[in-house]
Coordinates of C-alpha atoms in Angstrom, one line a residue:
M381 CA 17.0 141.5 28.8
A382 CA 16.1 138.1 29.9
R383 CA 19.6 136.8 29.4
A384 CA 21.0 139.7 31.6
V385 CA 18.9 139.0 34.3
L386 CA 19.4 135.0 33.9
K387 CA 23.4 135.8 33.9
Q388 CA 23.0 138.2 37.1
N389 CA 20.8 135.4 38.9
V390 CA 23.6 132.7 38.2
L391 CA 26.1 135.3 39.5
A392 CA 24.2 135.8 42.7
N393 CA 23.9 132.1 43.2
V394 CA 27.6 131.5 42.6
L395 CA 28.7 134.0 45.0
G396 CA 26.3 133.2 47.6
G397 CA 26.9 129.5 47.1
L398 CA 30.5 129.8 47.4
W399 CA 30.3 131.6 50.5
T400 CA 27.8 129.0 51.9
A401 CA 30.2 126.0 50.9
G402 CA 33.3 127.7 52.2
L403 CA 31.7 127.9 55.6
S404 CA 30.0 124.4 55.5
L405 CA 33.7 123.3 54.7
L406 CA 35.2 125.4 57.4
I407 CA 32.8 123.7 60.2
I408 CA 33.5 120.1 59.1
P409 CA 37.2 119.9 60.4
V410 CA 36.2 121.8 63.6
Q411 CA 33.3 119.4 64.4
V412 CA 35.2 116.4 63.7
H413 CA 38.5 117.4 65.8
F414 CA 37.0 119.1 68.7
L415 CA 33.7 116.9 69.0
G416 CA 34.9 113.5 67.7
V417 CA 33.9 111.4 64.6
E418 CA 31.2 109.9 66.4
A419 CA 29.5 112.9 67.4
Y420 CA 30.0 114.2 63.7
G421 CA 28.4 111.0 62.7
L422 CA 25.2 111.7 64.7
I423 CA 25.2 115.5 63.5
A424 CA 25.2 113.8 59.6
F425 CA 22.3 111.3 61.1
L426 CA 20.2 114.4 62.1
A427 CA 21.0 116.2 58.9
S428 CA 19.8 113.2 56.9
L429 CA 16.5 113.3 58.9
Q430 CA 15.9 116.8 58.4
I431 CA 16.3 116.4 54.5
L432 CA 14.0 113.1 54.7
A433 CA 11.3 115.4 56.6
S434 CA 11.2 117.6 53.3
V435 CA 8.9 115.1 51.9
F436 CA 6.3 116.7 54.0
D437 CA 6.8 120.0 51.9
L438 CA 4.3 118.2 49.9
G439 CA 5.7 119.7 46.5
L440 CA 4.7 123.2 47.6
S441 CA 8.1 125.0 47.6
P442 CA 8.7 124.3 43.8
A443 CA 5.0 124.5 43.2
I444 CA 4.8 128.1 44.4
T445 CA 8.1 128.9 42.6
R446 CA 6.4 127.8 39.4
Q447 CA 3.2 129.7 40.3
V448 CA 4.8 132.8 41.1
A449 CA 6.9 132.9 38.0
M450 CA 3.7 132.6 35.8
D451 CA 1.9 135.2 37.5
T452 CA 2.0 138.3 35.1
S453 CA -0.5 140.4 37.4
S454 CA 0.8 144.2 37.7
D455 CA 0.5 143.8 41.7
H456 CA 1.4 140.0 42.1
G457 CA -2.3 139.6 43.6
R458 CA -2.8 136.1 42.3
S459 CA 0.7 135.2 43.7
A460 CA 0.1 136.8 46.8
A461 CA -3.3 135.3 47.5
V462 CA -1.6 131.7 46.8
V463 CA 1.1 132.3 49.2
R464 CA -1.0 133.6 52.0
A465 CA -3.3 130.5 51.6
V466 CA -0.6 128.0 51.4
S467 CA 1.2 129.5 54.4
K468 CA -1.6 128.6 56.7
L469 CA -0.8 125.1 56.0
Y470 CA 2.8 125.1 56.1
W471 CA 3.4 126.2 59.6
P472 CA 1.7 123.9 61.3
V473 CA 3.0 120.7 59.4
G474 CA 6.4 121.8 60.7
L475 CA 5.4 121.9 64.2
V476 CA 4.1 118.4 64.0
L477 CA 7.0 117.2 62.5
G478 CA 9.2 118.6 65.2
A479 CA 7.1 117.3 67.8
A480 CA 7.3 113.9 66.3
L481 CA 11.0 113.7 66.1
F482 CA 11.1 115.2 69.8
L483 CA 9.0 112.2 71.1
A484 CA 10.9 109.8 69.2
A485 CA 14.5 110.7 70.2
P486 CA 14.8 108.5 73.3
G487 CA 13.9 105.5 71.1
I488 CA 16.1 106.6 68.4
A489 CA 19.1 107.0 70.4
A490 CA 18.5 103.8 72.3
H491 CA 17.6 101.5 69.7
W492 CA 18.6 102.8 66.4
L493 CA 21.6 104.2 66.6
N494 CA 25.0 102.6 67.8
L495 CA 26.2 105.7 69.5
G496 CA 29.7 104.0 70.7
S497 CA 31.0 106.5 73.3
I498 CA 28.3 109.0 73.3
P499 CA 25.9 108.4 76.2
V500 CA 22.3 107.5 75.4
P501 CA 21.1 110.5 77.3
T502 CA 23.1 112.9 75.3
G503 CA 22.2 111.5 72.0
T504 CA 18.5 111.8 73.0
R505 CA 19.1 115.4 74.0
A506 CA 21.0 116.0 70.6
I507 CA 18.1 114.5 68.7
Q508 CA 15.6 116.8 70.8
L509 CA 17.4 119.8 69.9
G510 CA 17.6 119.2 66.3
A511 CA 13.7 118.6 66.4
L512 CA 13.3 122.0 67.6
A513 CA 15.5 123.4 65.0
L514 CA 13.4 121.4 62.2
A515 CA 10.4 123.1 63.4
I516 CA 11.6 126.4 63.7
R517 CA 13.1 126.5 60.0
W518 CA 10.6 124.4 58.5
P519 CA 8.9 127.3 56.5
V520 CA 12.3 128.5 55.0
S521 CA 12.3 126.4 51.9
F522 CA 8.7 127.5 51.1
Y523 CA 9.5 131.4 51.3
A524 CA 12.7 130.9 49.3
G525 CA 10.4 129.4 46.7
V526 CA 8.5 132.6 46.7
I527 CA 11.4 134.8 46.3
A528 CA 12.9 132.5 43.7
G529 CA 9.7 132.8 41.5
R530 CA 10.0 136.4 41.4
Q531 CA 13.6 135.8 40.2
R532 CA 15.0 138.1 43.0
F533 CA 18.2 135.7 43.5
A534 CA 20.4 138.8 44.5
P535 CA 18.6 139.4 47.8
L536 CA 17.8 135.9 48.2
N537 CA 21.4 134.8 48.4
A538 CA 22.2 137.7 50.5
V539 CA 19.8 136.2 53.2
K540 CA 21.2 132.7 52.5
A541 CA 24.9 134.0 53.0
G542 CA 23.9 135.9 56.2
A543 CA 22.0 132.8 57.7
A544 CA 24.8 130.5 56.8
A545 CA 27.3 133.1 58.4
V546 CA 25.3 133.2 61.5
T547 CA 24.6 129.4 61.9
L548 CA 28.0 128.2 60.8
L549 CA 30.5 130.8 62.4
G550 CA 28.4 130.9 65.4
G551 CA 28.4 127.0 65.6
V552 CA 32.3 127.4 65.1
A553 CA 32.6 129.7 67.9
V554 CA 30.4 127.7 70.3
I555 CA 32.4 124.4 69.5
L556 CA 35.6 126.3 70.2
V557 CA 34.4 127.8 73.3
T558 CA 32.6 124.9 75.0
R559 CA 33.9 121.5 73.2
S560 CA 30.4 120.6 73.8
L561 CA 27.7 118.7 71.4
L562 CA 24.9 119.7 73.4
A563 CA 26.1 123.4 73.4
Y564 CA 26.5 123.4 69.6
M565 CA 23.0 121.7 69.3
T566 CA 21.4 124.4 71.6
W567 CA 22.9 127.0 69.1
L568 CA 20.9 125.6 66.1
P569 CA 17.4 126.5 67.4
V570 CA 18.5 130.1 67.9
A571 CA 20.0 130.4 64.6
A572 CA 17.1 129.1 63.0
L573 CA 14.8 131.4 64.5
L574 CA 17.0 134.3 63.2
E575 CA 17.0 132.5 59.5
V576 CA 13.3 132.1 59.4
A577 CA 12.7 135.8 60.4
A578 CA 14.6 137.1 57.5
Y579 CA 13.1 135.1 55.1
T580 CA 9.6 135.7 56.0
V581 CA 10.2 139.5 55.5
L582 CA 12.2 139.3 52.2
S583 CA 9.3 137.2 50.7
A584 CA 6.5 139.5 51.8
R585 CA 8.4 142.1 50.1
V586 CA 8.6 140.6 46.8
V587 CA 5.2 139.3 46.9
P588 CA 3.2 141.2 49.4
W589 CA 1.4 138.4 50.8
L590 CA 1.3 139.6 54.5
R591 CA -0.4 143.0 53.4
P592 CA -4.1 142.8 54.2
G593 CA -6.3 142.7 50.8
A594 CA -3.5 141.8 48.7
G595 CA -5.4 139.8 46.0
A596 CA -8.5 137.7 47.0
E597 CA -7.9 134.1 48.0
Q598 CA -9.0 131.9 45.7
G599 CA -7.9 128.6 44.2
A600 CA -5.0 128.2 42.0
P601 CA -3.9 125.3 39.8
I602 CA -0.8 124.3 41.9
W603 CA -2.1 121.5 44.0
R604 CA -1.8 118.8 40.9
F605 CA 1.8 120.2 40.1
A606 CA 2.5 120.0 43.7
T607 CA 1.3 116.4 44.2
G608 CA 3.6 115.2 41.5
M609 CA 6.5 117.4 42.9
N610 CA 5.8 115.9 46.3
A611 CA 5.9 112.2 44.8
I612 CA 9.4 113.1 43.4
T613 CA 10.7 114.3 46.5
I614 CA 9.7 111.2 48.6
L615 CA 11.2 109.0 45.8
S616 CA 14.1 111.5 45.7
M617 CA 14.9 111.4 49.7
V618 CA 14.6 107.2 49.4
L619 CA 17.2 107.3 46.9
T620 CA 19.6 110.2 48.5
Q621 CA 19.1 109.0 52.2
S622 CA 18.9 105.3 52.1
D623 CA 22.7 105.1 52.4
R624 CA 23.5 106.9 55.4
L625 CA 20.3 105.5 57.4
L626 CA 21.4 101.9 56.5
I627 CA 25.1 102.7 57.5
S628 CA 23.8 104.2 60.7
K629 CA 21.7 100.9 61.4
L630 CA 23.8 98.1 60.3
L631 CA 27.3 99.6 61.1
P632 CA 29.1 101.5 63.8
V633 CA 28.5 105.3 63.9
A634 CA 32.0 105.8 63.1
V635 CA 31.9 104.2 60.0
L636 CA 29.0 106.4 59.2
G637 CA 31.2 109.4 60.3
Y638 CA 33.9 108.6 57.7
Y639 CA 31.0 108.1 55.1
A640 CA 29.4 111.4 55.9
L641 CA 32.7 113.1 55.7
A642 CA 33.2 112.2 52.2
Y643 CA 29.7 112.7 51.5
N644 CA 29.8 116.2 53.0
V645 CA 32.8 117.3 51.0
V646 CA 31.4 116.3 47.6
Y647 CA 27.9 117.4 48.6
G648 CA 29.3 120.7 48.9
L649 CA 30.2 120.7 45.2
T650 CA 26.4 120.2 44.2
L651 CA 26.3 124.2 44.9
I652 CA 27.7 124.4 41.5
P653 CA 24.6 122.8 39.5
S654 CA 22.4 124.2 42.0
F655 CA 23.8 127.5 40.8
A656 CA 22.4 126.8 37.4
T657 CA 19.0 124.7 38.3
T658 CA 17.8 127.2 41.0
A659 CA 18.2 130.4 38.5
L660 CA 17.0 128.1 35.4
F661 CA 14.0 126.6 36.9
P662 CA 11.9 129.8 36.6
A663 CA 13.6 130.8 33.6
F664 CA 12.7 127.7 31.8
V665 CA 8.9 128.1 33.2
E666 CA 9.1 131.6 31.5
S667 CA 10.8 130.4 28.0
H668 CA 8.3 127.3 28.1
S669 CA 5.2 129.8 28.4
S670 CA 6.1 132.8 26.5
Q671 CA 9.0 132.2 24.1
G672 CA 8.6 128.6 22.7
L673 CA 10.6 125.4 22.3
E674 CA 13.6 126.9 20.4
A675 CA 14.6 129.3 23.2
L676 CA 14.1 126.5 26.0
R677 CA 16.3 124.2 23.7
S678 CA 18.8 127.1 23.0
R679 CA 18.9 127.9 26.6
Y680 CA 19.4 124.3 28.0
L681 CA 22.1 123.6 25.5
T682 CA 24.3 126.3 26.4
S683 CA 23.7 125.9 30.0
T684 CA 24.5 122.1 30.3
Q685 CA 28.0 122.8 28.5
V686 CA 28.8 125.5 30.8
L687 CA 27.5 123.5 33.7
L688 CA 29.7 120.4 33.0
Y689 CA 32.7 122.3 32.1
A690 CA 32.7 123.9 35.3
Y691 CA 31.8 120.8 37.4
N692 CA 34.0 118.2 36.1
L693 CA 37.2 120.3 37.4
P694 CA 36.5 119.9 41.3
I695 CA 35.0 116.4 40.9
W696 CA 38.0 114.9 39.2
L697 CA 40.4 116.9 41.6
L698 CA 38.7 115.1 44.7
A699 CA 39.0 111.9 42.4
F700 CA 42.6 112.0 42.0
F701 CA 43.9 114.4 44.8
G702 CA 41.1 114.1 47.3
G703 CA 43.6 112.4 50.1
D704 CA 45.9 115.2 49.9
L705 CA 43.3 117.8 50.1
L706 CA 41.5 116.1 52.9
A707 CA 44.9 115.8 54.9
L708 CA 45.1 119.7 55.3
V709 CA 41.9 119.7 57.4
T710 CA 41.6 116.6 58.9
S711 CA 44.2 113.8 60.1
P712 CA 46.1 111.5 57.7
A713 CA 44.5 108.7 59.1
T714 CA 41.1 110.1 58.5
A715 CA 41.8 111.5 54.8
Q716 CA 43.1 107.8 54.0
R717 CA 39.7 106.4 55.1
A718 CA 37.6 108.8 53.4
A719 CA 39.5 109.2 50.2
P720 CA 38.2 106.2 48.2
L721 CA 34.7 107.4 49.1
L722 CA 35.5 111.0 48.1
A723 CA 36.4 109.5 44.4
L724 CA 33.5 107.2 44.2
L725 CA 30.8 109.5 45.6
G726 CA 32.3 112.4 43.5
I727 CA 31.9 110.4 40.3
G728 CA 28.2 109.6 41.0
F729 CA 27.4 113.3 41.7
L730 CA 28.9 114.1 38.2
F731 CA 26.4 111.8 36.5
N732 CA 23.8 113.6 38.8
A733 CA 24.6 116.8 37.7
A734 CA 24.6 115.7 33.9
S735 CA 20.9 114.8 34.1
S736 CA 20.0 117.7 36.6
L737 CA 19.1 120.4 33.9
A738 CA 17.0 117.6 32.0
Y739 CA 15.2 117.1 35.3
T740 CA 14.7 120.8 35.4
V741 CA 13.3 121.1 31.9
S742 CA 10.9 118.3 32.7
I743 CA 9.1 119.9 35.8
G744 CA 9.6 123.5 34.1
T745 CA 7.4 122.2 31.3
G746 CA 4.9 120.9 34.1
N747 CA 5.9 117.3 33.4
T748 CA 6.3 115.6 36.6
R749 CA 5.2 112.3 35.6
L750 CA 8.2 111.5 34.0
P751 CA 10.6 111.8 36.7
V752 CA 7.9 109.9 39.0
V753 CA 8.1 107.0 36.8
V754 CA 11.9 106.9 36.3
N755 CA 12.4 107.1 40.4
V756 CA 9.9 104.4 41.1
A757 CA 12.0 102.2 39.1
A758 CA 15.0 103.3 40.5
V759 CA 14.1 102.8 44.1
I760 CA 13.0 99.2 43.4
L761 CA 16.3 98.2 42.0
Y762 CA 18.5 100.8 44.1
V763 CA 17.2 100.0 47.7
P764 CA 17.9 96.1 47.5
A765 CA 21.1 96.7 45.7
L766 CA 22.4 99.1 48.3
T767 CA 21.6 97.0 51.3
A768 CA 23.3 94.2 50.0
A769 CA 26.5 96.4 49.0
V770 CA 26.6 97.8 52.6
L771 CA 26.4 94.5 54.3
L772 CA 29.2 93.1 51.8
W773 CA 31.7 96.0 51.5
G774 CA 30.4 98.8 54.1
G775 CA 30.7 102.5 53.1
T776 CA 32.8 101.5 50.0
G777 CA 29.6 99.5 48.7
A778 CA 27.4 102.5 49.6
A779 CA 29.3 104.6 47.6
I780 CA 29.5 102.1 44.5
A781 CA 25.6 101.8 44.6
W782 CA 25.4 105.6 44.7
L783 CA 27.6 105.7 41.4
V784 CA 25.8 103.3 39.5
L785 CA 22.4 104.6 40.4
N786 CA 23.2 108.1 38.8
A787 CA 24.9 106.6 35.9
L788 CA 21.7 105.1 35.1
Y789 CA 19.8 108.5 34.7
I790 CA 21.7 109.3 31.5
P791 CA 20.0 106.5 29.5
T792 CA 16.8 106.9 31.2
L793 CA 15.7 110.4 32.4
L794 CA 17.9 112.3 30.2
R795 CA 17.5 110.3 27.0
I796 CA 13.6 110.6 27.3
V797 CA 13.5 114.3 28.1
H798 CA 15.9 114.8 25.1
R799 CA 13.6 112.9 22.7
Q800 CA 10.2 113.7 24.2
I801 CA 10.5 117.5 25.2
L802 CA 13.4 119.1 23.6
G803 CA 13.8 117.1 20.5
I804 CA 17.7 116.7 20.6
S805 CA 19.9 113.7 19.9
T806 CA 21.4 112.3 23.4
L807 CA 24.3 110.6 21.3
R808 CA 25.2 114.1 19.8
W809 CA 24.9 115.7 23.3
L810 CA 27.0 113.2 25.1
A811 CA 29.7 113.7 22.1
T812 CA 29.6 117.6 22.5
T813 CA 28.6 118.2 26.2
L814 CA 29.5 115.4 28.4
L815 CA 32.1 113.2 27.3
P816 CA 34.7 115.7 25.9
F817 CA 35.1 117.5 29.5
V818 CA 35.1 113.9 31.2
L819 CA 38.1 112.8 29.0
L820 CA 39.8 116.2 29.5
A821 CA 39.8 116.1 33.2
V822 CA 41.0 112.4 33.2
V823 CA 43.7 113.2 31.1
T824 CA 45.1 116.4 32.5
L825 CA 44.3 115.7 36.3
G826 CA 45.1 112.0 36.0
G827 CA 48.2 112.7 34.2
A828 CA 49.3 115.2 36.7
R829 CA 48.9 112.8 39.4
L830 CA 50.7 109.9 37.7
F831 CA 53.5 112.3 36.7
Q832 CA 53.6 113.1 40.3
L833 CA 53.6 109.6 41.7
A834 CA 56.0 108.6 39.0
S835 CA 58.6 111.4 40.0
G836 CA 58.7 109.7 43.6
W837 CA 58.0 113.3 44.9
T838 CA 55.1 112.6 47.5
A839 CA 55.8 115.1 50.3
E840 CA 53.6 117.9 50.8
P841 CA 53.2 120.5 48.8
V842 CA 54.2 118.6 45.7
P843 CA 50.8 116.9 45.1
L844 CA 49.1 120.1 45.4
I845 CA 51.3 121.6 42.9
A846 CA 50.7 118.7 40.6
A847 CA 46.9 119.3 41.3
A848 CA 46.9 123.1 40.4
A849 CA 49.0 122.4 37.3
G850 CA 46.7 120.0 36.1
A851 CA 43.7 122.1 37.1
A852 CA 45.2 125.0 35.1
V853 CA 45.6 122.9 31.8
Y854 CA 41.9 121.9 32.2
V855 CA 40.6 125.3 32.6
A856 CA 42.6 126.5 29.4
A857 CA 41.8 123.4 27.2
G858 CA 38.3 122.9 28.3
F859 CA 37.4 126.6 27.3
W860 CA 38.2 126.1 23.7
L861 CA 35.9 123.0 23.9
L862 CA 32.9 125.1 24.7
R863 CA 30.9 126.5 21.7
A864 CA 32.0 129.8 20.2
P865 CA 29.0 131.6 21.1
V866 CA 29.4 130.2 24.8
R867 CA 32.9 131.4 24.6
T868 CA 32.0 134.9 23.5
E869 CA 29.2 135.3 26.1
I870 CA 31.7 134.1 28.8
V871 CA 34.4 136.5 27.9
H872 CA 31.6 139.2 27.5
S873 CA 30.3 138.6 31.2
L874 CA 34.1 138.5 32.8
G875 CA 34.7 141.8 31.2
A876 CA 31.5 143.4 32.3
L877 CA 32.1 142.6 36.1
P878 CA 34.2 145.3 36.6
L879 CA 31.9 147.9 35.1
A880 CA 29.1 146.2 37.4
A881 CA 31.2 146.6 40.4
Q882 CA 31.9 150.3 39.7
R883 CA 28.2 151.0 39.4
R884 CA 27.6 149.2 42.8

């Protein structure tokens, strides 16, 4: 039963994530074409600020997911009491953050950013509208954590998909009608209001925290875990946002636009590992607390192999054919500038995904100290190296620094989790789970690219045909690299899809 629920949750994440990713990719060329690369750079800067603000989540979103997942009471009363108590703190934090960014907007526009052709008053108003959107949608991650803790991923992804449709499709419509950066930024607070209302209602349905008397408000052991998670979040924000913040300060905003374009395309692919990690986090908590180490180890090994089989394909497609794919939605000149960044950032994200489930195991078992120690060391080394790389090589230097940072998680975080928590060999894991799919992708997709270039056929759609051929070979050959039980389960799951659709 638990395995069936997990598969349903992953499938819900896949469908919802693909929908959101598709819409996110749809709006990028619209923003670049109609608003300009400088406006796109400003939007990317605001997105980075909103992500950085998540350090003030205080680790409560993952903590509430873990707390709800561990609640075995029949009426979920203990969870309801904790959610109600913490939500009283959560809303004011968002309002304070939004107000701080609103007041800081004139200084950021005038003294931090090199806005190019964008007037400073326009940049100021855009940042202020982004601050308003931030304040309104601040509780979304917390209420999503409540829903994830109950493993209700189907309705959670339905709300995510609906919110993405309203925000992104509405944004496209506003841009097409007005061709105005400020009109687009005005739309975002409106969409945020609708989004937070939907999440509030759904979270109250799965854990009745809004119902008066639903569990006595009492202390719960989440604050120690939340403190560890907040430390991880702060360190992660430094590691994941420093590149764009440094580029925004040291280089023209147009450079940030090209870098952000490449970063956002690759970042959209991180939905693939997030399909697994968001579904597996409460499942790992349940396995560790009620089923024991063997169940946790088996679930981890199966999940990592399937994840890396799926993730290597799009990453190496971007590495070898990213310029051709970008040219379909942007100009050839823009694609040429962004393609090398796509390849470097993509390989970095591949290393990140390889260690993502080890990180999930660590926090799922309550061990937040290990990721904190590893990330402290990473920050000490990464930030100076990143600064030097940006000054020397611009956006390309930032992409190289990102690749090296994530490669170092393999011999550090991943190896320690394997040895201290799961009790497995990292060398054997590399030989059976990571390297076979990397080598297969390089051979099939890289071979297809070399054959296409050697043939002299460079006009469209020949590169896309070569990419499709290489991808088909990878999918077929990679399937047989999976462990036999994993292949059997995939076939069984695919065969069950039509029956599930008929039942619905």
